[in-house]
PDB file of C-alpha atoms in Angstrom:
ATOM      1  CA  MET A   1      24.653 -30.872   7.461  1.00  0.00           C
ATOM      2  CA  ILE A   2      21.414 -31.179   9.526  1.00  0.00           C
ATOM      3  CA  ARG A   3      18.053 -29.597   9.632  1.00  0.00           C
ATOM      4  CA  PHE A   4      17.271 -26.940  12.251  1.00  0.00           C
ATOM      5  CA  ALA A   5      13.551 -27.353  12.501  1.00  0.00           C
ATOM      6  CA  VAL A   6      11.455 -24.349  13.366  1.00  0.00           C
ATOM      7  CA  SER A   7       7.951 -23.249  12.394  1.00  0.00           C
ATOM      8  CA  GLU A   8       7.327 -19.823  10.760  1.00  0.00           C
ATOM      9  CA  THR A   9       5.276 -18.743  13.804  1.00  0.00           C
ATOM     10  CA  GLU A  10       8.003 -19.578  16.209  1.00  0.00           C
ATOM     11  CA  LEU A  11      10.673 -18.042  13.948  1.00  0.00           C
ATOM     12  CA  GLN A  12       8.475 -14.836  13.760  1.00  0.00           C
ATOM     13  CA  GLN A  13       8.237 -14.815  17.583  1.00  0.00           C
ATOM     14  CA  ARG A  14      12.034 -14.978  17.880  1.00  0.00           C
ATOM     15  CA  ILE A  15      12.596 -12.379  15.444  1.00  0.00           C
ATOM     16  CA  GLU A  16      10.146  -9.933  17.262  1.00  0.00           C
ATOM     17  CA  ALA A  17      11.792 -10.784  20.554  1.00  0.00           C
ATOM     18  CA  GLU A  18      15.221  -9.878  18.937  1.00  0.00           C
ATOM     19  CA  ALA A  19      14.158  -6.739  17.074  1.00  0.00           C
ATOM     20  CA  ALA A  20      10.681  -5.599  17.683  1.00  0.00           C
ATOM     21  CA  GLY A  21       8.935  -4.306  14.494  1.00  0.00           C
ATOM     22  CA  TRP A  22      11.274  -5.939  12.129  1.00  0.00           C
ATOM     23  CA  LEU A  23       8.809  -8.014  10.238  1.00  0.00           C
ATOM     24  CA  LYS A  24       6.643  -4.945   9.529  1.00  0.00           C
ATOM     25  CA  LYS A  25       9.829  -3.001   8.468  1.00  0.00           C
ATOM     26  CA  ALA A  26      10.748  -5.914   6.295  1.00  0.00           C
ATOM     27  CA  LEU A  27       7.464  -5.710   4.475  1.00  0.00           C
ATOM     28  CA  THR A  28       8.052  -2.202   3.660  1.00  0.00           C
ATOM     29  CA  LYS A  29      11.699  -2.750   2.292  1.00  0.00           C
ATOM     30  CA  ALA A  30      10.242  -5.615   0.233  1.00  0.00           C
ATOM     31  CA  LYS A  31       7.692  -3.516  -1.527  1.00  0.00           C
ATOM     32  CA  ALA A  32      10.416  -0.846  -2.305  1.00  0.00           C
ATOM     33  CA  ALA A  33      12.725  -3.574  -3.717  1.00  0.00           C
ATOM     34  CA  ASN A  34       9.972  -5.221  -5.804  1.00  0.00           C
ATOM     35  CA  ALA A  35       9.180  -1.719  -7.234  1.00  0.00           C
ATOM     36  CA  SER A  36      12.641  -1.045  -8.185  1.00  0.00           C
ATOM     37  CA  GLY A  37      13.692  -4.479  -9.021  1.00  0.00           C
ATOM     38  CA  HIS A  38      16.772  -4.209  -6.954  1.00  0.00           C
ATOM     39  CA  VAL A  39      17.868  -4.320  -3.258  1.00  0.00           C
ATOM     40  CA  GLY A  40      20.167  -1.504  -2.356  1.00  0.00           C
ATOM     41  CA  GLU A  41      23.420  -1.685  -0.428  1.00  0.00           C
ATOM     42  CA  GLY A  42      21.934   0.219   2.507  1.00  0.00           C
ATOM     43  CA  ASP A  43      18.805  -1.940   2.822  1.00  0.00           C
ATOM     44  CA  GLY A  44      20.498  -4.840   4.766  1.00  0.00           C
ATOM     45  CA  ILE A  45      18.197  -4.950   7.763  1.00  0.00           C
ATOM     46  CA  TRP A  46      18.665  -8.643   8.023  1.00  0.00           C
ATOM     47  CA  SER A  47      21.774  -8.132  10.102  1.00  0.00           C
ATOM     48  CA  GLU A  48      19.512  -6.913  12.861  1.00  0.00           C
ATOM     49  CA  ILE A  49      18.134 -10.471  13.374  1.00  0.00           C
ATOM     50  CA  LYS A  50      21.492 -12.410  12.899  1.00  0.00           C
ATOM     51  CA  GLY A  51      21.338 -13.488  16.563  1.00  0.00           C
ATOM     52  CA  VAL A  52      18.143 -15.316  16.077  1.00  0.00           C
ATOM     53  CA  TYR A  53      19.731 -17.621  13.441  1.00  0.00           C
ATOM     54  CA  MET A  54      22.994 -18.011  15.464  1.00  0.00           C
ATOM     55  CA  GLU A  55      21.216 -19.369  18.422  1.00  0.00           C
ATOM     56  CA  LEU A  56      18.716 -21.453  16.300  1.00  0.00           C
ATOM     57  CA  GLN A  57      21.532 -23.220  14.563  1.00  0.00           C
ATOM     58  CA  GLY A  58      23.635 -23.796  17.774  1.00  0.00           C
ATOM     59  CA  PHE A  59      26.323 -21.289  16.884  1.00  0.00           C
ATOM     60  CA  LYS A  60      27.534 -23.084  13.857  1.00  0.00           C
ATOM     61  CA  CYS A  61      27.455 -22.792  10.081  1.00  0.00           C
ATOM     62  CA  MET A  62      24.264 -23.834   8.381  1.00  0.00           C
ATOM     63  CA  TYR A  63      26.092 -25.627   5.549  1.00  0.00           C
ATOM     64  CA  CYS A  64      29.283 -27.153   6.862  1.00  0.00           C
ATOM     65  CA  GLU A  65      28.533 -27.299  10.636  1.00  0.00           C
ATOM     66  CA  LYS A  66      31.836 -26.046  11.846  1.00  0.00           C
ATOM     67  CA  PRO A  67      31.765 -24.184  15.179  1.00  0.00           C
ATOM     68  CA  MET A  68      31.414 -20.353  15.376  1.00  0.00           C
ATOM     69  CA  PRO A  69      31.869 -17.868  18.114  1.00  0.00           C
ATOM     70  CA  LYS A  70      29.328 -17.648  20.815  1.00  0.00           C
ATOM     71  CA  PRO A  71      28.130 -14.400  22.380  1.00  0.00           C
ATOM     72  CA  ASP A  72      29.895 -15.108  25.747  1.00  0.00           C
ATOM     73  CA  ASP A  73      33.212 -15.644  23.785  1.00  0.00           C
ATOM     74  CA  GLU A  74      33.990 -11.963  23.870  1.00  0.00           C
ATOM     75  CA  ARG A  75      37.292 -10.603  22.859  1.00  0.00           C
ATOM     76  CA  ASP A  76      37.962  -6.997  23.396  1.00  0.00           C
ATOM     77  CA  GLY A  77      34.241  -6.379  23.615  1.00  0.00           C
ATOM     78  CA  ALA A  78      33.461  -8.079  20.291  1.00  0.00           C
ATOM     79  CA  SER A  79      30.617 -10.596  20.301  1.00  0.00           C
ATOM     80  CA  GLY A  80      31.750 -12.802  17.429  1.00  0.00           C
ATOM     81  CA  LYS A  81      28.830 -11.779  15.207  1.00  0.00           C
ATOM     82  CA  VAL A  82      31.045 -10.371  12.705  1.00  0.00           C
ATOM     83  CA  GLU A  83      32.286 -13.970  11.885  1.00  0.00           C
ATOM     84  CA  TYR A  84      28.740 -14.833  10.810  1.00  0.00           C
ATOM     85  CA  ASP A  85      27.230 -13.986   7.441  1.00  0.00           C
ATOM     86  CA  VAL A  86      23.531 -13.776   7.020  1.00  0.00           C
ATOM     87  CA  GLU A  87      22.905 -16.110   4.127  1.00  0.00           C
ATOM     88  CA  HIS A  88      20.222 -15.485   1.624  1.00  0.00           C
ATOM     89  CA  PHE A  89      19.419 -18.949   0.424  1.00  0.00           C
ATOM     90  CA  ARG A  90      17.979 -17.842  -2.955  1.00  0.00           C
ATOM     91  CA  PRO A  91      20.343 -14.863  -3.902  1.00  0.00           C
ATOM     92  CA  LYS A  92      18.748 -11.522  -3.699  1.00  0.00           C
ATOM     93  CA  ASN A  93      19.979  -9.443  -6.603  1.00  0.00           C
ATOM     94  CA  ARG A  94      21.519 -11.765  -9.253  1.00  0.00           C
ATOM     95  CA  VAL A  95      22.319 -15.385  -9.903  1.00  0.00           C
ATOM     96  CA  THR A  96      25.482 -16.587 -11.822  1.00  0.00           C
ATOM     97  CA  ALA A  97      26.212 -20.000 -13.142  1.00  0.00           C
ATOM     98  CA  TRP A  98      28.079 -22.823 -11.236  1.00  0.00           C
ATOM     99  CA  PRO A  99      30.552 -24.496 -11.406  1.00  0.00           C
ATOM    100  CA  PRO A 100      33.171 -21.726 -12.485  1.00  0.00           C
ATOM    101  CA  ALA A 101      35.715 -23.120 -14.651  1.00  0.00           C
ATOM    102  CA  LYS A 102      38.395 -23.507 -11.996  1.00  0.00           C
ATOM    103  CA  VAL A 103      36.110 -25.320  -9.763  1.00  0.00           C
ATOM    104  CA  LYS A 104      34.954 -27.684 -12.442  1.00  0.00           C
ATOM    105  CA  ALA A 105      38.650 -28.487 -13.295  1.00  0.00           C
ATOM    106  CA  ARG A 106      39.786 -28.836  -9.770  1.00  0.00           C
ATOM    107  CA  ARG A 107      37.115 -31.003  -8.608  1.00  0.00           C
ATOM    108  CA  LYS A 108      36.601 -32.931 -11.950  1.00  0.00           C
ATOM    109  CA  ILE A 109      32.979 -32.228 -12.437  1.00  0.00           C
ATOM    110  CA  ASP A 110      31.300 -33.774 -15.340  1.00  0.00           C
ATOM    111  CA  TYR A 111      27.708 -33.381 -14.500  1.00  0.00           C
ATOM    112  CA  ASP A 112      27.399 -29.603 -15.130  1.00  0.00           C
ATOM    113  CA  ASP A 113      25.297 -29.919 -18.296  1.00  0.00           C
ATOM    114  CA  ALA A 114      22.439 -31.095 -16.085  1.00  0.00           C
ATOM    115  CA  LEU A 115      22.437 -27.932 -14.076  1.00  0.00           C
ATOM    116  CA  GLU A 116      20.715 -24.789 -14.694  1.00  0.00           C
ATOM    117  CA  ALA A 117      21.089 -21.449 -12.862  1.00  0.00           C
ATOM    118  CA  GLY A 118      18.104 -19.876 -10.950  1.00  0.00           C
ATOM    119  CA  VAL A 119      16.583 -16.711 -11.855  1.00  0.00           C
ATOM    120  CA  PRO A 120      19.316 -14.606 -13.384  1.00  0.00           C
ATOM    121  CA  THR A 121      18.178 -11.268 -11.942  1.00  0.00           C
ATOM    122  CA  GLY A 122      17.944 -12.741  -8.540  1.00  0.00           C
ATOM    123  CA  TYR A 123      15.186 -13.300  -6.112  1.00  0.00           C
ATOM    124  CA  VAL A 124      14.506  -9.762  -5.066  1.00  0.00           C
ATOM    125  CA  TRP A 125      10.990 -10.697  -3.563  1.00  0.00           C
ATOM    126  CA  LEU A 126      12.798 -12.899  -1.142  1.00  0.00           C
ATOM    127  CA  ALA A 127      15.519 -10.552   0.024  1.00  0.00           C
ATOM    128  CA  PHE A 128      13.398  -9.700   3.269  1.00  0.00           C
ATOM    129  CA  ASP A 129      11.657 -13.135   3.685  1.00  0.00           C
ATOM    130  CA  HIS A 130      12.852 -14.535   7.041  1.00  0.00           C
ATOM    131  CA  LEU A 131      12.390 -17.994   5.624  1.00  0.00           C
ATOM    132  CA  ASN A 132      15.003 -17.379   3.045  1.00  0.00           C
ATOM    133  CA  TYR A 133      17.707 -16.823   5.803  1.00  0.00           C
ATOM    134  CA  GLY A 134      20.309 -18.608   7.867  1.00  0.00           C
ATOM    135  CA  VAL A 135      23.730 -17.793   9.043  1.00  0.00           C
ATOM    136  CA  SER A 136      26.904 -19.357   7.643  1.00  0.00           C
ATOM    137  CA  CYS A 137      30.612 -19.091   7.870  1.00  0.00           C
ATOM    138  CA  LYS A 138      32.506 -16.815   5.486  1.00  0.00           C
ATOM    139  CA  THR A 139      34.010 -19.770   3.554  1.00  0.00           C
ATOM    140  CA  CYS A 140      30.744 -21.150   2.665  1.00  0.00           C
ATOM    141  CA  ASN A 141      29.011 -17.894   2.020  1.00  0.00           C
ATOM    142  CA  SER A 142      31.519 -15.429   0.584  1.00  0.00           C
ATOM    143  CA  GLU A 143      33.995 -17.773  -0.942  1.00  0.00           C
ATOM    144  CA  LEU A 144      31.862 -20.719  -2.098  1.00  0.00           C
ATOM    145  CA  LYS A 145      28.356 -19.709  -2.536  1.00  0.00           C
ATOM    146  CA  GLY A 146      28.118 -15.990  -3.356  1.00  0.00           C
ATOM    147  CA  ASP A 147      25.419 -15.423  -5.819  1.00  0.00           C
ATOM    148  CA  ARG A 148      25.246 -18.969  -7.168  1.00  0.00           C
ATOM    149  CA  PHE A 149      22.141 -21.160  -7.155  1.00  0.00           C
ATOM    150  CA  PRO A 150      22.179 -24.363  -9.282  1.00  0.00           C
ATOM    151  CA  ILE A 151      18.910 -26.010  -9.897  1.00  0.00           C
ATOM    152  CA  LEU A 152      17.812 -29.135 -11.761  1.00  0.00           C
ATOM    153  CA  GLY A 153      14.300 -27.892 -12.774  1.00  0.00           C
ATOM    154  CA  LYS A 154      12.659 -24.855 -14.190  1.00  0.00           C
ATOM    155  CA  ARG A 155      13.179 -21.295 -12.959  1.00  0.00           C
ATOM    156  CA  GLY A 156      10.387 -20.140 -10.660  1.00  0.00           C
ATOM    157  CA  LYS A 157       8.166 -17.037 -10.922  1.00  0.00           C
ATOM    158  CA  LYS A 158       8.309 -13.866  -9.033  1.00  0.00           C
ATOM    159  CA  GLY A 159       6.308 -13.693  -5.838  1.00  0.00           C
ATOM    160  CA  GLN A 160       6.686 -17.419  -4.872  1.00  0.00           C
ATOM    161  CA  ARG A 161       8.227 -18.352  -1.559  1.00  0.00           C
ATOM    162  CA  ASN A 162      10.750 -21.087  -1.193  1.00  0.00           C
ATOM    163  CA  ALA A 163       8.184 -23.793  -0.272  1.00  0.00           C
ATOM    164  CA  GLU A 164       6.424 -23.050  -3.591  1.00  0.00           C
ATOM    165  CA  LEU A 165       9.740 -22.662  -5.636  1.00  0.00           C
ATOM    166  CA  ASP A 166      11.389 -25.943  -4.473  1.00  0.00           C
ATOM    167  CA  PRO A 167       9.315 -28.497  -6.328  1.00  0.00           C
ATOM    168  CA  ILE A 168       9.483 -26.325  -9.426  1.00  0.00           C
ATOM    169  CA  GLU A 169      13.194 -25.450  -9.370  1.00  0.00           C
ATOM    170  CA  LYS A 170      14.470 -28.668  -7.815  1.00  0.00           C
ATOM    171  CA  PRO A 171      17.350 -26.622  -6.023  1.00  0.00           C
ATOM    172  CA  CYS A 172      20.786 -28.599  -5.599  1.00  0.00           C
ATOM    173  CA  LEU A 173      21.415 -26.781  -2.471  1.00  0.00           C
ATOM    174  CA  VAL A 174      19.470 -27.375   0.721  1.00  0.00           C
ATOM    175  CA  LEU A 175      18.062 -24.743   3.067  1.00  0.00           C
ATOM    176  CA  PRO A 176      18.439 -26.530   6.542  1.00  0.00           C
ATOM    177  CA  VAL A 177      16.565 -23.746   8.531  1.00  0.00           C
ATOM    178  CA  GLY A 178      12.817 -24.102   8.840  1.00  0.00           C
ATOM    179  CA  ALA A 179      10.084 -26.868   8.756  1.00  0.00           C
ATOM    180  CA  ASN A 180       9.846 -27.496   4.964  1.00  0.00           C
ATOM    181  CA  GLY A 181      12.213 -28.730   2.312  1.00  0.00           C
ATOM    182  CA  THR A 182      14.520 -31.563   2.015  1.00  0.00           C
ATOM    183  CA  ASN A 183      16.370 -32.798   5.161  1.00  0.00           C
ATOM    184  CA  PRO A 184      20.101 -32.858   4.466  1.00  0.00           C
ATOM    185  CA  GLU A 185      20.610 -36.044   6.401  1.00  0.00           C
ATOM    186  CA  ASP A 186      18.352 -37.791   3.767  1.00  0.00           C
ATOM    187  CA  LEU A 187      20.871 -36.891   1.134  1.00  0.00           C
ATOM    188  CA  LEU A 188      24.289 -37.178   2.753  1.00  0.00           C
ATOM    189  CA  GLY A 189      25.847 -40.396   3.922  1.00  0.00           C
ATOM    190  CA  TRP A 190      28.977 -40.826   6.024  1.00  0.00           C
ATOM    191  CA  ASN A 191      31.761 -43.197   6.441  1.00  0.00           C
ATOM    192  CA  GLY A 192      33.512 -42.065   9.448  1.00  0.00           C
ATOM    193  CA  PRO A 193      34.529 -38.283   8.632  1.00  0.00           C
ATOM    194  CA  LEU A 194      34.000 -38.744   4.944  1.00  0.00           C
ATOM    195  CA  VAL A 195      30.824 -37.695   3.323  1.00  0.00           C
ATOM    196  CA  PHE A 196      29.202 -39.362   0.278  1.00  0.00           C
ATOM    197  CA  PRO A 197      25.825 -39.266  -1.442  1.00  0.00           C
ATOM    198  CA  LYS A 198      23.637 -41.506   0.621  1.00  0.00           C
ATOM    199  CA  LYS A 199      23.127 -45.054  -0.719  1.00  0.00           C
ATOM    200  CA  GLY A 200      19.694 -45.929  -2.213  1.00  0.00           C
ATOM    201  CA  LEU A 201      18.917 -42.375  -3.461  1.00  0.00           C
ATOM    202  CA  SER A 202      17.150 -41.842  -6.776  1.00  0.00           C
ATOM    203  CA  ALA A 203      19.401 -40.528  -9.768  1.00  0.00           C
ATOM    204  CA  GLU A 204      18.105 -37.077  -9.288  1.00  0.00           C
ATOM    205  CA  ASP A 205      18.758 -36.926  -5.347  1.00  0.00           C
ATOM    206  CA  THR A 206      22.161 -38.661  -5.859  1.00  0.00           C
ATOM    207  CA  LEU A 207      23.083 -35.710  -8.304  1.00  0.00           C
ATOM    208  CA  ARG A 208      21.730 -33.245  -5.742  1.00  0.00           C
ATOM    209  CA  ALA A 209      24.069 -34.773  -3.054  1.00  0.00           C
ATOM    210  CA  LYS A 210      27.118 -34.624  -5.335  1.00  0.00           C
ATOM    211  CA  VAL A 211      26.405 -31.090  -6.109  1.00  0.00           C
ATOM    212  CA  LEU A 212      25.870 -30.255  -2.347  1.00  0.00           C
ATOM    213  CA  ILE A 213      29.137 -31.850  -1.454  1.00  0.00           C
ATOM    214  CA  ASP A 214      31.200 -30.221  -4.484  1.00  0.00           C
ATOM    215  CA  PHE A 215      29.734 -26.910  -3.889  1.00  0.00           C
ATOM    216  CA  PHE A 216      30.779 -26.590  -0.202  1.00  0.00           C
ATOM    217  CA  GLU A 217      33.726 -28.825  -0.798  1.00  0.00           C
ATOM    218  CA  LEU A 218      32.442 -30.788   2.388  1.00  0.00           C
ATOM    219  CA  ASP A 219      34.770 -33.676   1.567  1.00  0.00           C
ATOM    220  CA  THR A 220      38.070 -31.993   1.214  1.00  0.00           C
ATOM    221  CA  ARG A 221      38.300 -28.926   3.461  1.00  0.00           C
ATOM    222  CA  ARG A 222      40.919 -29.615   6.117  1.00  0.00           C
ATOM    223  CA  ASP A 223      39.259 -27.710   8.727  1.00  0.00           C
ATOM    224  CA  LEU A 224      36.077 -29.823   8.499  1.00  0.00           C
ATOM    225  CA  LEU A 225      37.763 -33.068   8.249  1.00  0.00           C
ATOM    226  CA  GLU A 226      39.968 -32.324  11.303  1.00  0.00           C
ATOM    227  CA  GLY A 227      36.851 -31.141  13.269  1.00  0.00           C
ATOM    228  CA  ARG A 228      34.938 -34.423  12.494  1.00  0.00           C
ATOM    229  CA  CYS A 229      38.076 -36.352  13.322  1.00  0.00           C
ATOM    230  CA  HIS A 230      38.109 -34.708  16.810  1.00  0.00           C
ATOM    231  CA  GLY A 231      34.462 -35.378  17.240  1.00  0.00           C
ATOM    232  CA  ILE A 232      35.029 -39.247  16.537  1.00  0.00           C
ATOM    233  CA  MET A 233      37.908 -39.539  18.746  1.00  0.00           C
ATOM    234  CA  LEU A 234      35.743 -38.057  21.713  1.00  0.00           C
ATOM    235  CA  LEU A 235      32.829 -40.039  20.809  1.00  0.00           C
ATOM    236  CA  PHE A 236      34.229 -43.673  20.403  1.00  0.00           C
ATOM    237  CA  PRO A 237      35.366 -44.253  23.928  1.00  0.00           C
ATOM    238  CA  LYS A 238      32.165 -43.186  25.318  1.00  0.00           C
ATOM    239  CA  LEU A 239      30.128 -45.502  22.893  1.00  0.00           C
ATOM    240  CA  LYS A 240      32.064 -48.405  24.356  1.00  0.00           C
ATOM    241  CA  GLU A 241      30.964 -47.349  27.947  1.00  0.00           C
ATOM    242  CA  LYS A 242      27.586 -48.491  29.289  1.00  0.00           C
ATOM    243  CA  THR A 243      27.232 -45.826  31.841  1.00  0.00           C
ATOM    244  CA  ALA A 244      24.499 -43.325  32.196  1.00  0.00           C
ATOM    245  CA  LYS A 245      27.015 -40.574  32.166  1.00  0.00           C
ATOM    246  CA  ALA A 246      28.608 -41.889  28.802  1.00  0.00           C
ATOM    247  CA  LYS A 247      25.084 -42.078  27.361  1.00  0.00           C
ATOM    248  CA  LYS A 248      24.517 -38.371  28.126  1.00  0.00           C
ATOM    249  CA  PHE A 249      27.969 -37.462  26.723  1.00  0.00           C
ATOM    250  CA  VAL A 250      26.945 -39.173  23.414  1.00  0.00           C
ATOM    251  CA  GLU A 251      23.651 -37.360  23.318  1.00  0.00           C
ATOM    252  CA  ALA A 252      25.274 -34.007  23.829  1.00  0.00           C
ATOM    253  CA  LEU A 253      27.654 -34.676  21.033  1.00  0.00           C
ATOM    254  CA  THR A 254      25.046 -35.556  18.558  1.00  0.00           C
ATOM    255  CA  ALA A 255      22.347 -33.138  19.431  1.00  0.00           C
ATOM    256  CA  ASP A 256      21.207 -30.461  17.012  1.00  0.00           C
ATOM    257  CA  ASP A 257      23.349 -27.760  18.418  1.00  0.00           C
ATOM    258  CA  ALA A 258      26.544 -29.964  18.495  1.00  0.00           C
ATOM    259  CA  THR A 259      29.388 -29.415  16.056  1.00  0.00           C
ATOM    260  CA  PHE A 260      29.269 -31.767  12.976  1.00  0.00           C
ATOM    261  CA  ALA A 261      26.273 -33.564  14.328  1.00  0.00           C
ATOM    262  CA  GLY A 262      25.475 -35.111  10.954  1.00  0.00           C
ATOM    263  CA  CYS A 263      28.648 -36.954  10.813  1.00  0.00           C
ATOM    264  CA  LEU A 264      28.807 -38.054  14.422  1.00  0.00           C
ATOM    265  CA  ARG A 265      25.043 -39.378  14.372  1.00  0.00           C
ATOM    266  CA  ALA A 266      26.127 -41.456  11.504  1.00  0.00           C
ATOM    267  CA  PHE A 267      29.215 -42.692  13.277  1.00  0.00           C
ATOM    268  CA  VAL A 268      27.071 -43.799  16.311  1.00  0.00           C
ATOM    269  CA  ALA A 269      24.992 -45.696  13.784  1.00  0.00           C
ATOM    270  CA  LEU A 270      28.124 -47.366  12.439  1.00  0.00           C
ATOM    271  CA  PHE A 271      29.246 -48.447  15.766  1.00  0.00           C
ATOM    272  CA  LYS A 272      26.086 -50.203  16.452  1.00  0.00           C
ATOM    273  CA  LYS A 273      26.374 -51.964  13.191  1.00  0.00           C
ATOM    274  CA  ASN A 274      30.148 -52.595  12.762  1.00  0.00           C
ATOM    275  CA  LYS A 275      32.120 -51.889  15.839  1.00  0.00           C
ATOM    276  CA  ALA A 276      35.268 -53.123  14.225  1.00  0.00           C
ATOM    277  CA  GLN A 277      35.002 -50.659  11.349  1.00  0.00           C
ATOM    278  CA  ALA A 278      34.112 -48.035  13.932  1.00  0.00           C
ATOM    279  CA  ALA A 279      37.348 -48.760  15.851  1.00  0.00           C
ATOM    280  CA  GLN A 280      39.317 -48.558  12.665  1.00  0.00           C
ATOM    281  CA  TRP A 281      37.960 -45.332  11.969  1.00  0.00           C
ATOM    282  CA  ALA A 282      38.810 -43.979  15.527  1.00  0.00           C
ATOM    283  CA  ASP A 283      42.435 -44.921  14.953  1.00  0.00           C
ATOM    284  CA  ASP A 284      42.547 -43.350  11.611  1.00  0.00           C
ATOM    285  CA  CYS A 285      41.025 -40.137  12.814  1.00  0.00           C
ATOM    286  CA  GLU A 286      43.700 -39.975  15.570  1.00  0.00           C
ATOM    287  CA  ARG A 287      46.463 -40.605  13.133  1.00  0.00           C
ATOM    288  CA  TYR A 288      44.962 -37.829  10.739  1.00  0.00           C
ATOM    289  CA  VAL A 289      44.927 -35.255  13.627  1.00  0.00           C
ATOM    290  CA  ILE A 290      48.415 -36.268  14.979  1.00  0.00           C
ATOM    291  CA  THR A 291      49.937 -35.981  11.537  1.00  0.00           C
ATOM    292  CA  ARG A 292      48.070 -32.844  10.744  1.00  0.00           C
ATOM    293  CA  GLY A 293      46.282 -34.591   7.727  1.00  0.00           C
ATOM    294  CA  LYS A 294      49.463 -35.890   6.097  1.00  0.00           C
ATOM    295  CA  THR A 295      48.250 -39.413   6.485  1.00  0.00           C
ATOM    296  CA  GLY A 296      45.035 -38.845   4.546  1.00  0.00           C
ATOM    297  CA  LEU A 297      41.746 -40.531   5.203  1.00  0.00           C
ATOM    298  CA  THR A 298      40.508 -43.684   3.266  1.00  0.00           C
ATOM    299  CA  ALA A 299      37.315 -45.616   3.887  1.00  0.00           C
ATOM    300  CA  PRO A 300      38.153 -48.983   5.438  1.00  0.00           C
ATOM    301  CA  GLU A 301      37.008 -52.171   4.099  1.00  0.00           C
ATOM    302  CA  SER A 302      33.465 -53.201   5.115  1.00  0.00           C
TER     303      SER A 302
END
C-alpha cells in the first residue's frame, strides 16, 4: 500500500477533463443529500469519474495494490471499468462495527475493545467529495470494507472534510489518494512478501497498522502473496546487475504505478542491507510460486 500523491487543484482539473461540469453537479447532489440525510441509490455520479482514479492509481487497487484491467485490455468491447469499485473512504450512508464475529475468531483479534465505529449514520456530507474517493478491487471494497470504518478517537462532526476529521477520529484505515493524511509506507513494514507493522512505531500507530493488515487481510490473501513473490523473483536478478538497463528495470518495478510497489521498494532496501537474506527470500518466493503456496512463507533468520 502506497500513497498516490495529488493536490486538490490537480485532482479537480483531472475530474473536469474527464467529466466537464461534474464538480458543480456534485455540489447540487451534496446539498440534496445533506437536506435528506441520505444518499439515494440513483445518485451515484461518482462512477462518471472512475477513470480519473484508475489512472491516478496506476490501474491497481488503492488498498492491496493488486493489478486491475487497463483501458486498452478490452475484451468484447469491455473497458475493464466494471472490475473497479469507486470507494468512499468514509462510508456514505451508515457505518457498522468491525470486526464481525467471524473475522475476529478467524484472525484471532484481541484488540477490538480499543476500536470505535465511525459516525453510525454515515458521512453523508462526504458522499460527493472527490477527496473521499479512490478505486479498489471488489475483494477490498465489497467483501472486506463495505460500510465499516474503525477509529481510535472520537467521532467527528457533520460538515468536516477528511483532513479535519482525521486528527479527531484517528482512523485505523488509510486513504492513500491525495496530499494529506498518513502515508501507508510509514505504517507498514515488509520482510520479503510478508507485511508487518513497521518497527519503531508508537503504540497507537502499531495498532493502526495491525488493523490495516487485518482489515484487508494483506498478510494472508493468496493472490497478493503470489503477486508479491512474482515481483521479487523479477526484481532480485536485476538488483545484482550493475547495468543502466537493469537500473531502469528496478525503477520501473518500484514506481508509484507499479504493482505491489510498497513491497518491492522494501525488498530493494533489504537487498542493500542484507543481500544474503534477500537471496533467501528470492528462493523462497520461487518455491512458493512453483508449489502454488503449499510450502508457505516464513521470515528467514536475520
